[in-house]
Coordinates of C-alpha atoms in Angstrom, one line a residue:
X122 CA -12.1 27.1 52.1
X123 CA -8.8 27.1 50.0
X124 CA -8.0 29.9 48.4
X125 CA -5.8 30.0 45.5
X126 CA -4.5 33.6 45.6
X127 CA -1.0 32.2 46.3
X128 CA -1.2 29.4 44.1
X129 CA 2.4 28.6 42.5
X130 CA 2.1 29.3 38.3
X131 CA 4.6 27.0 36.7
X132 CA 7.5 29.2 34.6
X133 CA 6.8 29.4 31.0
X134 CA 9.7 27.8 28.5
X135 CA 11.1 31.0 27.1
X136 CA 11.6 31.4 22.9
X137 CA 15.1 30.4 21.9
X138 CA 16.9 32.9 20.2
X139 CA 20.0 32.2 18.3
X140 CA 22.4 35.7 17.4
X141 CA 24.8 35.4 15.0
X142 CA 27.2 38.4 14.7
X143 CA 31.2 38.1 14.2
X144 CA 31.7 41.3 16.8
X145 CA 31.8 40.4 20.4
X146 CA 30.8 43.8 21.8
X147 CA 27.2 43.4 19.3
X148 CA 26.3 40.2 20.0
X149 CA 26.8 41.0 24.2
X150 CA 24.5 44.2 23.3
X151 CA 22.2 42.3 21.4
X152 CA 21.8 39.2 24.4
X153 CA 22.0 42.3 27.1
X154 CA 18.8 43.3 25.5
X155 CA 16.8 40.0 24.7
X156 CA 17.5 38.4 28.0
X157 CA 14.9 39.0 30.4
X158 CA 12.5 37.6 27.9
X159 CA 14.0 35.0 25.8
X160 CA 16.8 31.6 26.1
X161 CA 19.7 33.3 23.8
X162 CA 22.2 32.0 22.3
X163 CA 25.3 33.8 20.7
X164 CA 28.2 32.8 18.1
X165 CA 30.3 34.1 16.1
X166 CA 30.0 33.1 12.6
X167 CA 27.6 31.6 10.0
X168 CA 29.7 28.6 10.2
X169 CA 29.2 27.8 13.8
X170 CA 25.8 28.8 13.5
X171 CA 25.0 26.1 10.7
X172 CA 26.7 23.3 13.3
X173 CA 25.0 24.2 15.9
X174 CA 21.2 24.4 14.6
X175 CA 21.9 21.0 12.9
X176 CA 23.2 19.4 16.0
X177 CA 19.8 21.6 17.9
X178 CA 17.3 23.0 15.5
X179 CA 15.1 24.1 18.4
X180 CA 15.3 27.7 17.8
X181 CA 12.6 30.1 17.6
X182 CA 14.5 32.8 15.7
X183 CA 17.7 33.4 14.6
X184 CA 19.0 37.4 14.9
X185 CA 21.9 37.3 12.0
X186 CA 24.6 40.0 10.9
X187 CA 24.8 40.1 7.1
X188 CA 28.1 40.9 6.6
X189 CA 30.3 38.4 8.3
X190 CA 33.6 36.8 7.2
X191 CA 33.6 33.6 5.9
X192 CA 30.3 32.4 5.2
X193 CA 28.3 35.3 4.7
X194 CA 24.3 36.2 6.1
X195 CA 23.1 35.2 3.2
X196 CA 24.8 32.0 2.8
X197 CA 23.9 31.1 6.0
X198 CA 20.2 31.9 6.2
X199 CA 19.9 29.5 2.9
X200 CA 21.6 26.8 5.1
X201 CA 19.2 27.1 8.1
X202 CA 15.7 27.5 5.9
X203 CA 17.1 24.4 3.8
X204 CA 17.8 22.4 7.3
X205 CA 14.9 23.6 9.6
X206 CA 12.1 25.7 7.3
X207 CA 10.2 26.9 10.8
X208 CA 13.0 29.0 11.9
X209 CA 12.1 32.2 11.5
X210 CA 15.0 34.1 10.5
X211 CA 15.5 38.6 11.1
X212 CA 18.8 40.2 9.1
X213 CA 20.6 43.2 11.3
X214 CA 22.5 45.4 8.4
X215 CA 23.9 48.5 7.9
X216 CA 22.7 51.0 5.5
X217 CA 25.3 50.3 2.6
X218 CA 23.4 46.6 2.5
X219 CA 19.8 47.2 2.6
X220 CA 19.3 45.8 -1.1
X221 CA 21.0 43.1 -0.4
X222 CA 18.6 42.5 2.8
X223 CA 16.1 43.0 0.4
X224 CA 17.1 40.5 -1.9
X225 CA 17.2 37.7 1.7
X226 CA 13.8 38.4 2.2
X227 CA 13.1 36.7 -0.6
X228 CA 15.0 33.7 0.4
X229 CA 13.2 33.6 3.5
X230 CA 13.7 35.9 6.1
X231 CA 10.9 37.3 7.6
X232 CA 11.9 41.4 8.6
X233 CA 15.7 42.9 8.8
X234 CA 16.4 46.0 11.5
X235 CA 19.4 48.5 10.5
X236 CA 22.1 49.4 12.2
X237 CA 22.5 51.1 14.8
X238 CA 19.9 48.9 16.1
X239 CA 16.9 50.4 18.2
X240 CA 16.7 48.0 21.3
X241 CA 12.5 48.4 21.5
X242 CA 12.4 47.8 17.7
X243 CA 14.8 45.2 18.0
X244 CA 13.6 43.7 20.7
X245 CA 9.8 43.8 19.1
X246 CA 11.3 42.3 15.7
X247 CA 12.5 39.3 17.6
X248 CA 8.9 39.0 19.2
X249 CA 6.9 38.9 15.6
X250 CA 9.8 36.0 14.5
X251 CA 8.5 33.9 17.9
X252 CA 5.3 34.7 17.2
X253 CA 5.6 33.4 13.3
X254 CA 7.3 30.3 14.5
X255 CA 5.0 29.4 16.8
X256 CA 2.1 29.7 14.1
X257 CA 3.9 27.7 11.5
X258 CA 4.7 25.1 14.2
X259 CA 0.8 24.9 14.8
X260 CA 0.0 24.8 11.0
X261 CA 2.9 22.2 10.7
X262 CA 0.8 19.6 13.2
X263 CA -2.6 20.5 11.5
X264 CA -1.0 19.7 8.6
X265 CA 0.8 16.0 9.6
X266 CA -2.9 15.4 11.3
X267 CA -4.2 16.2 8.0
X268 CA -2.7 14.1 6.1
X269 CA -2.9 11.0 8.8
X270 CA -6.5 11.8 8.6
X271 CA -7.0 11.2 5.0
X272 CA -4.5 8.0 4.6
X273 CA -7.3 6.6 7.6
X274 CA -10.5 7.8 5.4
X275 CA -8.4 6.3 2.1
X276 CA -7.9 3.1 3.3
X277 CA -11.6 3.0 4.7
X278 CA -13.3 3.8 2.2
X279 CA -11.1 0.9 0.4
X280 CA -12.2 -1.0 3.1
X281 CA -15.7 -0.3 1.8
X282 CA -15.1 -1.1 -1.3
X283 CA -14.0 -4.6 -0.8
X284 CA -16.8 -5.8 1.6
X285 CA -19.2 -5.0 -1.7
X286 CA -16.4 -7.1 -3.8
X287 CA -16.4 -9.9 -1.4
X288 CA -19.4 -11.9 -2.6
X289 CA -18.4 -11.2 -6.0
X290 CA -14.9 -12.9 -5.3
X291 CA -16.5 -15.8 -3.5
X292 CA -18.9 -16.3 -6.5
X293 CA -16.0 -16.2 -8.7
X294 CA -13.7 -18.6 -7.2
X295 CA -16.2 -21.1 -6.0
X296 CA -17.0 -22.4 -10.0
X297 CA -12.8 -22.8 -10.6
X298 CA -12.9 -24.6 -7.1
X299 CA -15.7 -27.0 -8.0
X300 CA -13.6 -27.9 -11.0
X301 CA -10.6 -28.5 -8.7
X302 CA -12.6 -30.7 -6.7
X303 CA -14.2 -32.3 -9.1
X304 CA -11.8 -33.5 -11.6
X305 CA -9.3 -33.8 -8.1
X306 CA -11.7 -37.2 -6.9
X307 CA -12.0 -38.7 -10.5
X308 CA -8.8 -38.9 -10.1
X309 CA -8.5 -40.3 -6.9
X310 CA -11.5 -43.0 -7.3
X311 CA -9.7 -45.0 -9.8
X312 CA -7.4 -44.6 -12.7
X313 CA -8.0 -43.0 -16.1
X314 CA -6.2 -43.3 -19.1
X315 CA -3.1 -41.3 -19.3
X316 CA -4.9 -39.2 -21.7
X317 CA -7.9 -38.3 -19.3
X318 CA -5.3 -38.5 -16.4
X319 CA -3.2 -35.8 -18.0
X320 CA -6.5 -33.7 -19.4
X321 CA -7.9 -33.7 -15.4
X322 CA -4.2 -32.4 -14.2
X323 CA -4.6 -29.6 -16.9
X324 CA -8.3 -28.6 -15.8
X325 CA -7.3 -28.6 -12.4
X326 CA -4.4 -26.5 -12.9
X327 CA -5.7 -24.0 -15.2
X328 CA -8.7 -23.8 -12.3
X329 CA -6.0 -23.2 -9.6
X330 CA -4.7 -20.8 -11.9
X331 CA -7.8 -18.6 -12.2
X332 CA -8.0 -18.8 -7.9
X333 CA -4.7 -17.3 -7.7
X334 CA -5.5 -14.7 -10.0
X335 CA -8.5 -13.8 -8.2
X336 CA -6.8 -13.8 -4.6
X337 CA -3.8 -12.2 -5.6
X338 CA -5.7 -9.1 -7.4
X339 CA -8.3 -8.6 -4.1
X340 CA -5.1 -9.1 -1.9
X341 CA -2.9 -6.6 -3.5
X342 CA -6.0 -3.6 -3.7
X343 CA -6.5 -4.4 0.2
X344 CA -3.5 -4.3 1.6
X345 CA -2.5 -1.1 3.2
X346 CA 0.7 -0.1 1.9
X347 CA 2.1 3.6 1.8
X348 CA 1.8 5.0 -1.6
X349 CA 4.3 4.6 -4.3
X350 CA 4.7 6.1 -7.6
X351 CA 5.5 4.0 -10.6
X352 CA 5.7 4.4 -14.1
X353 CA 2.1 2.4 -14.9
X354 CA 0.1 2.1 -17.8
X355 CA -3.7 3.4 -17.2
X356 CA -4.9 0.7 -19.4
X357 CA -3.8 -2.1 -17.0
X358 CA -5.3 -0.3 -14.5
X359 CA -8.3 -0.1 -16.1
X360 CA -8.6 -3.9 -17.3
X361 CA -7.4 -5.0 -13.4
X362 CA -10.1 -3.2 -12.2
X363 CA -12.5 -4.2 -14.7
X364 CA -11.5 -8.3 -13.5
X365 CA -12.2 -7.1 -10.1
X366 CA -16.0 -6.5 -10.5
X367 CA -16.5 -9.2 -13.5
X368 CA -19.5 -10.9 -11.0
X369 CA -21.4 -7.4 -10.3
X370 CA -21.3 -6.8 -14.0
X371 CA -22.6 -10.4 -15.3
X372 CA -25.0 -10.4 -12.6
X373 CA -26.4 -6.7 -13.6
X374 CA -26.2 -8.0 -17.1
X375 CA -24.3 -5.2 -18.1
X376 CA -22.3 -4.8 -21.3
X377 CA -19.0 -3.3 -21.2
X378 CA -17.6 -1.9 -24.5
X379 CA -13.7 -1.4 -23.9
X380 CA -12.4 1.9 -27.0
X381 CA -9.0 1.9 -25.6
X382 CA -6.4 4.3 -27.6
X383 CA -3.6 2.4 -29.4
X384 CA 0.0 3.5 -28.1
X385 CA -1.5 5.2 -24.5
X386 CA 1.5 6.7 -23.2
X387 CA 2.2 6.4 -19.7
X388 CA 2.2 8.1 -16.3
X389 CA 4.1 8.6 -12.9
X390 CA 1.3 7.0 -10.6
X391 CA 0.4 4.8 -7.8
X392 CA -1.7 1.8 -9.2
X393 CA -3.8 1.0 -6.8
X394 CA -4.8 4.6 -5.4
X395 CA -5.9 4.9 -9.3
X396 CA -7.5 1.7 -9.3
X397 CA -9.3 2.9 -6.4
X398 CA -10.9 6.2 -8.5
X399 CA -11.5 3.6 -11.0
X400 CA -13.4 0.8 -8.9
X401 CA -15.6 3.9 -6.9
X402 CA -16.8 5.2 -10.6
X403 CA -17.7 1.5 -12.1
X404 CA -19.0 0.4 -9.1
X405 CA -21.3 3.0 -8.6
X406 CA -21.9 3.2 -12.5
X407 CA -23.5 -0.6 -12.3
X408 CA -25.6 0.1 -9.1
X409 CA -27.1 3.6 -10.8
X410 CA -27.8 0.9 -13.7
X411 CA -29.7 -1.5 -11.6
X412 CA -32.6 1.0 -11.4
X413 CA -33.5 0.8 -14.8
X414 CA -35.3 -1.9 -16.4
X415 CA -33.3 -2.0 -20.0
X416 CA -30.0 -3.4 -19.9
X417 CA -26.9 -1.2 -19.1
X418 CA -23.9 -0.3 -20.9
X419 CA -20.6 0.6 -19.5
X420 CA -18.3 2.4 -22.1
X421 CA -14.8 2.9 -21.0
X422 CA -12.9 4.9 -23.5
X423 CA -9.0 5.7 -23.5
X424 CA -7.4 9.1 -25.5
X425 CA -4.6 11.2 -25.1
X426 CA -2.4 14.0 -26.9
X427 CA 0.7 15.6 -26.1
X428 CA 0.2 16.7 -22.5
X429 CA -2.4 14.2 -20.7
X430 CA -4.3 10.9 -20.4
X431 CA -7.9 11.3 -20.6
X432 CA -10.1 8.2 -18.9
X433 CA -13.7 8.6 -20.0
X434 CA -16.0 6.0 -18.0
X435 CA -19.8 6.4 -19.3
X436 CA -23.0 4.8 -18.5
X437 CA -26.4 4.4 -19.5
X438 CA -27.9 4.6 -16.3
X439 CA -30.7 7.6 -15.6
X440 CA -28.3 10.2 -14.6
X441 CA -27.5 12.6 -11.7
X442 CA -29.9 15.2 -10.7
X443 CA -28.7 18.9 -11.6
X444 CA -29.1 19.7 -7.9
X445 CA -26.8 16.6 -7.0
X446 CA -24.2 17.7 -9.5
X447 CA -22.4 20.1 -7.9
X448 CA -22.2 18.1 -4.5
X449 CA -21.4 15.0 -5.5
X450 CA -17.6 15.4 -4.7
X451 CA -18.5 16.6 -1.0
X452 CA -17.5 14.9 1.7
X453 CA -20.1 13.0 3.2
X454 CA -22.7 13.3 0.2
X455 CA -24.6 10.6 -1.0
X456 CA -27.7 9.6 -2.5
X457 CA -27.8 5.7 -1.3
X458 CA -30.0 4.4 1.2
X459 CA -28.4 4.6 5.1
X460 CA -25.9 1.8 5.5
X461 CA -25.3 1.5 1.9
X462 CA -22.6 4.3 1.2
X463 CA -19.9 6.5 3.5
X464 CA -20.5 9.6 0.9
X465 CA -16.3 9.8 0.9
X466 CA -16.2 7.7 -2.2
X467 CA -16.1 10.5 -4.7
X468 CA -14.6 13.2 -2.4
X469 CA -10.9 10.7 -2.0
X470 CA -11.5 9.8 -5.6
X471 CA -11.0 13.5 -6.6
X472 CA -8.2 13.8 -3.9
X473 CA -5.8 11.4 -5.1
X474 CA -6.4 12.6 -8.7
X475 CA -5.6 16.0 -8.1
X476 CA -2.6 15.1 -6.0
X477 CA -1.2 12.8 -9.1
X478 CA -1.1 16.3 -10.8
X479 CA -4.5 15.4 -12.9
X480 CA -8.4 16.3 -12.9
X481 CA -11.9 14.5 -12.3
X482 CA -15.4 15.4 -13.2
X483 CA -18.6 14.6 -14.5
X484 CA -21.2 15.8 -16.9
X485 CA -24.7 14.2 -16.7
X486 CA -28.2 14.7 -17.6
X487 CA -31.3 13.1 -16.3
X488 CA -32.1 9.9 -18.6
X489 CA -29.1 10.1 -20.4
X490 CA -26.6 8.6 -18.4
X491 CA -23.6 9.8 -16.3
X492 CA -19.6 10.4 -17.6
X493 CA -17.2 10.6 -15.5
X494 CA -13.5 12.3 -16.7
X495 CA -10.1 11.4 -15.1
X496 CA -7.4 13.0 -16.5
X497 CA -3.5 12.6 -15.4
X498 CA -0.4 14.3 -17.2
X499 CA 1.8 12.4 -19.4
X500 CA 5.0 12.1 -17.7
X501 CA 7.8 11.4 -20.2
X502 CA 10.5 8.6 -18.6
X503 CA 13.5 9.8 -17.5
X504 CA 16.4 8.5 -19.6
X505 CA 18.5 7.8 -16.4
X506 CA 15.9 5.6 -15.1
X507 CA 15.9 1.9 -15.7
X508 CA 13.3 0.3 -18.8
X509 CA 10.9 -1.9 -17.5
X510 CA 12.0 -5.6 -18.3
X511 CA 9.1 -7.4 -20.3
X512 CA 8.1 -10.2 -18.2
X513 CA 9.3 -13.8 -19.1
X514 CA 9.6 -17.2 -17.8
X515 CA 12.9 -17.6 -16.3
X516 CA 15.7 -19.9 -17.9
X517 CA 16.9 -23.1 -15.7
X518 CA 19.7 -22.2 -13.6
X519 CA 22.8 -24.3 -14.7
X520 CA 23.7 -25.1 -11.7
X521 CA 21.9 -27.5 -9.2
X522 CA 21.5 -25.1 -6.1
X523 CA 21.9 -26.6 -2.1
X524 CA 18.5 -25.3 -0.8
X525 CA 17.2 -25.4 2.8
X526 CA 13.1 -25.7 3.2
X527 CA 11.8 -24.7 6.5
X528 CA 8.4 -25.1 7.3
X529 CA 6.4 -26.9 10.8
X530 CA 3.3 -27.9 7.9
X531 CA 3.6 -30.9 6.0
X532 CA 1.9 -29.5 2.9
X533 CA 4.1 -27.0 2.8
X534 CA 7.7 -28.7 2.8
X535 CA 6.3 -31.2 1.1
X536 CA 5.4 -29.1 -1.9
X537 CA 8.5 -27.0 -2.1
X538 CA 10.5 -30.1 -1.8
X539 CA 8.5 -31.9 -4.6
X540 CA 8.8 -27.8 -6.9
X541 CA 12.3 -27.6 -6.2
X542 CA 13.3 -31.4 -6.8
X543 CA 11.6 -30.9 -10.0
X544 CA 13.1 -27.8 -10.8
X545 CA 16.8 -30.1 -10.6
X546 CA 18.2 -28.5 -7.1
X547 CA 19.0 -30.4 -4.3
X548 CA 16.8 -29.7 -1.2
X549 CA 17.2 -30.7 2.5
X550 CA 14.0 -30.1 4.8
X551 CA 14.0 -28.7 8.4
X552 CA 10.7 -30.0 10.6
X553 CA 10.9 -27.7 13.3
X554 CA 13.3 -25.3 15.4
X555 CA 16.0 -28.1 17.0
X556 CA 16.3 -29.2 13.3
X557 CA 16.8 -26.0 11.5
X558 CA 19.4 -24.8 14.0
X559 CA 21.7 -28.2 13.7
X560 CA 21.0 -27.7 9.9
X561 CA 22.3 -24.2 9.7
X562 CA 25.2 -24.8 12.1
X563 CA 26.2 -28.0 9.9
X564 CA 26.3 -26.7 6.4
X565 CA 26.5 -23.6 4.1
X566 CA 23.4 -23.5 1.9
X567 CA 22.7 -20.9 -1.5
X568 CA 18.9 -20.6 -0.6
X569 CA 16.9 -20.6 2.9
X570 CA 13.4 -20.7 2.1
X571 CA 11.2 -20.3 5.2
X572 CA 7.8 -20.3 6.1
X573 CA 7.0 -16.5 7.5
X574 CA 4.3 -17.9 9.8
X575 CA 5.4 -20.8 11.6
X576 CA 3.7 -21.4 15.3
X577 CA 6.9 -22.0 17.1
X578 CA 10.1 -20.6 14.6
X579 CA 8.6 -17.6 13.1
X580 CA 10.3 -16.4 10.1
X581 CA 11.1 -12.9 12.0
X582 CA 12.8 -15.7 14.8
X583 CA 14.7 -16.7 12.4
X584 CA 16.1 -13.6 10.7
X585 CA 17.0 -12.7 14.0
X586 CA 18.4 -16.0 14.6
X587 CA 20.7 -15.8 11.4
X588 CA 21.4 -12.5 12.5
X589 CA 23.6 -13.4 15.8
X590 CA 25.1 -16.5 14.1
X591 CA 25.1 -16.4 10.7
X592 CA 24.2 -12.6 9.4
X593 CA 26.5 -13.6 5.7
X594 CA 23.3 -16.1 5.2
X595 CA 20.9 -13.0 5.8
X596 CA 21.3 -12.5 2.0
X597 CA 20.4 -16.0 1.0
X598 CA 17.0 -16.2 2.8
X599 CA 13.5 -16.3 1.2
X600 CA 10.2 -16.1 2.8
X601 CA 6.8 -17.5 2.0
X602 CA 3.6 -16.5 3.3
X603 CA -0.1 -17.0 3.0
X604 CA -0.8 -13.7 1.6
X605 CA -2.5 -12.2 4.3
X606 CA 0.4 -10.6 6.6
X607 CA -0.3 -8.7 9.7
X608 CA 0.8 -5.2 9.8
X609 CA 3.8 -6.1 12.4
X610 CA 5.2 -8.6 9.9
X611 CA 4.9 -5.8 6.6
X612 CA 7.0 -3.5 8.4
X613 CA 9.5 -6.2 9.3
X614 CA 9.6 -7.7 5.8
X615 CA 10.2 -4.1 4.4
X616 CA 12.7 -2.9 7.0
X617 CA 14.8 -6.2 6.8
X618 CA 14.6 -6.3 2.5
X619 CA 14.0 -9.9 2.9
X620 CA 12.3 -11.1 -0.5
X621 CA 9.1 -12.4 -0.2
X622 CA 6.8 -14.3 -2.2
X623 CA 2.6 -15.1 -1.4
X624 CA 0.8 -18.3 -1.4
X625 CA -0.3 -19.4 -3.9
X626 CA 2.8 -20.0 -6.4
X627 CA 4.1 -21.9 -9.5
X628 CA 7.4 -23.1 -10.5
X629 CA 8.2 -20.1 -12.6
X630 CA 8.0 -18.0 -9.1
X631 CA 9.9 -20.2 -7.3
X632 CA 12.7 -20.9 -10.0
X633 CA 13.1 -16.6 -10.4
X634 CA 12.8 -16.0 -7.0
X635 CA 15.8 -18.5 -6.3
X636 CA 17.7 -16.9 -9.7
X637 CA 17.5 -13.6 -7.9
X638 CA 19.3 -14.3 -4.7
X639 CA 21.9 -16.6 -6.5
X640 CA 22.6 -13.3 -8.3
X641 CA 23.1 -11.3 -4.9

């Protein structure tokens, strides 16, 4: 039998300890007592001190002398909480300075020991620092964990979300498609009138239009994108998210009366977090709605004053149960049959309002319907930031641009050829890899447009590409994709800053879109 009395224990990584004193006899004192026990470090000044825990901010505590030439103890203890906040930091003084140690503990530092120092107290000071460190390290983790946690439960609850929006969407874009299709074969089966010719071309673009509308609203609130705060207006929230779940409402039948304030001022927000609150509330508002015989009402109402936006989303459905009331924002809570809800809905909805600054609740009583509140500050613009530039079509550029196409697909160079033909620039077209390449090496040219998703010359291939032979065109490229980009490819487009534009687009996009990068 094997016993493990003389098992080997592996050593224990001992606390770092930095001390800081500008008098060589202290600081060997100070180490001569701290060494059995801890790593330590000693220097001389604050200055050195600073360069070193940036170059190596693994330190448990730092053990610093207040009164040092040059930069002083409390100088310095600023500098290290500003660099590395989990260093725990203990003051050594003399008498003459204890308001002053005072005063840095409430920059910070955690306990200051007088001179001359007792080594047991001194040594037990250090001991509570490692100790504090070590807890705030700990918290620190939970914390990062935290918050990776709740981006997941965010963006699957989203995920939710749109599964229920799907056969909405598909409802909604199939009646524009049929009119694509239709009016698409009368014109192909024989030849109308130029006047029925040019009214089929209008009803099948105005169709087309309606698609992309469609896609390009369900595509943005999908993708997962890290937040971003924007000056928005609520309103436009509101009416996007209203668009989003037009087919639940006409096939509920329910009427939506729209009381939105004149003048709303706006917010600092991210859109689509808020349009997520916003899409939870409606959505569930029209389902509590379906269990009632009458037809529904959805009131959506807009006010504000001087300090905050108040959202006010109201239906007519039979209300929440008092004893529901007070859980509905729990985690996990919900009333629908199994399969039908997560019961995080409400619980992330009141999350990302409170951490926009704002509020959310609800009033309701039984057979009288259910409001729900959202309130966010008003958040005045700052004058040194840039006005929002109303949106317009872009003028024609003077100047007929050289532009390369790249794209493997037929229907795809041949469009953009056709767009920026018409658009009065003059286009070459590359097939494949061999001809892009001799293309590139041959000429200079004010616009690359690429496919991003191209089976054999990828548009990451190319940057790349460009990179090693050409990095001055870098700034003259242009990708197109499909609207659906894999998370590889979204970092890549964001870390190269290589505009971008989705499938489907119109000459205006193109036109601006090739304005911008003749401007770079």
């Amino acid at each position: 039998m094997t016993s493990n009395a003389f098992k080997e224990e592996k050593p224990t990584k001992q606390p770092r300890v930095l001390v800081v004193d500008d008098v060589k006899v202290t600081r060997r004192a100070l180490e001569l007592i701290l060494d059995s026990e801890f790593d330590v470090t000693t220097l001389a000044s604050g200055n050195k001190a600073v360069d070193h825990i940036r170059q190596d901010n693994d330190f448990d505590v730092v053990s610093l002398d207040l009164n040092m030439p040059g930069m002083s103890g409390i100088e310095t203890l600023k500098v290290i909480k500003q660099h590395s906040p989990t260093i725990e930091v203990l003051l050594v003084t003399a008498f003459q300075d204890i308001e002053s140690a005072k005063q840095a503990l409430k920059l910070g530092a955690y306990d200051y020991i007088e001179k001359p120092i007792n080594k047991d107290a001194y040594r037990q000071s250090i001991r509570q620092g490692v100790r504090r460190r070590q807890k705030a390290l700990v918290s620190e983790k939970a914390q990062q964990q935290l918050e990776i946690v709740k981006a997941q439960l965010v963006h699957s609850e989203k995920l939710s979300a749109i599964g229920e929006l799907l056969a909405g969407v598909v409802h909604e874009i199939n009646n524009p498609l049929a009119g694509i299709l239709g009016y698409s074969e009368l014109l192909l089966l024989k030849e109308p009138s130029p006047e029925k010719a040019h009214k089929y071309v209008k009803n099948i673009q105005q169709s087309a239009i309606l698609c992309q509308r469609i896609v390009q609203k369900l595509l943005a609130f999908s993708r997962k994108q890290k937040p971003k705060r924007e000056y928005v207006q609520v309103t436009d929230i509101l009416e996007s998210t209203l668009e989003l779940v037009q087919h639940e409402i006409k096939k509920n039948a329910v009427q939506v009366v729209k009381q939105f304030a004149d003048n709303l001022p706006r917010t600092i927000a991210d859109f689509y977090q808020i349009q997520q609150v916003f899409l939870n509330i409606i959505s569930n508002a029209v389902q509590a709605m379906q269990q009632q015989t009458r037809l529904g009402t959805l009131t959506v109402i807009s006010e504000f004053d001087e300090k905050s936006i108040r959202i006010t989303i109201r239906d007519s459905g039979p209300g929440i149960p008092r004893e529901n009331l007070r859980k509905i924002f729990e985690p996990f809570f919900t009333t629908k049959p199994e399969g039908k809800g997560t019961g995080l809905g409400l619980s992330i909805c009141y999350e990302i309002i409170r951490e926009h600054g704002g509020d959310f609740y609800v009033s309701s009583e039984p057979g009288r319907g259910t409001y729900f509140f959202v309130e966010l500050p008003v958040i005045a613009r700052d004058k040194t930031s840039p006005a929002l530039a109303p949106s317009a079509k872009m003028d024609r550029l003077p100047v007929a641009k050289n532009i390369l196409v790249i794209d493997e697909r037929e229907t795809g160079y041949d469009l953009l050829e056709n767009m920026i033909t018409a658009l009065e620039h003059h286009v070459a077209v590359a097939h494949d890899v061999y001809s892009a390449q001799q293309k590139l090496q041959n000429k200079d040219y004010d616009v690359i447009i690429s496919n991003m998703n191209m089976p054999e010359f990828s548009g990451q291939q190319l940057y790349e590409h460009l990179n090693q032979v050409k990095p001055e065109l870098l700034s003259k490229l242009l990708f197109i994709t499909g609207g659906v980009i894999s998370e590889e490819v979204r970092c890549f487009i964001e870390q190269s800053g290589i505009p971008c534009i989705s499938k489907p687009f119109g000459l205006d996009e193109i036109q601006e879109a090739i304005q911008k990068i003749d401007k770079i």
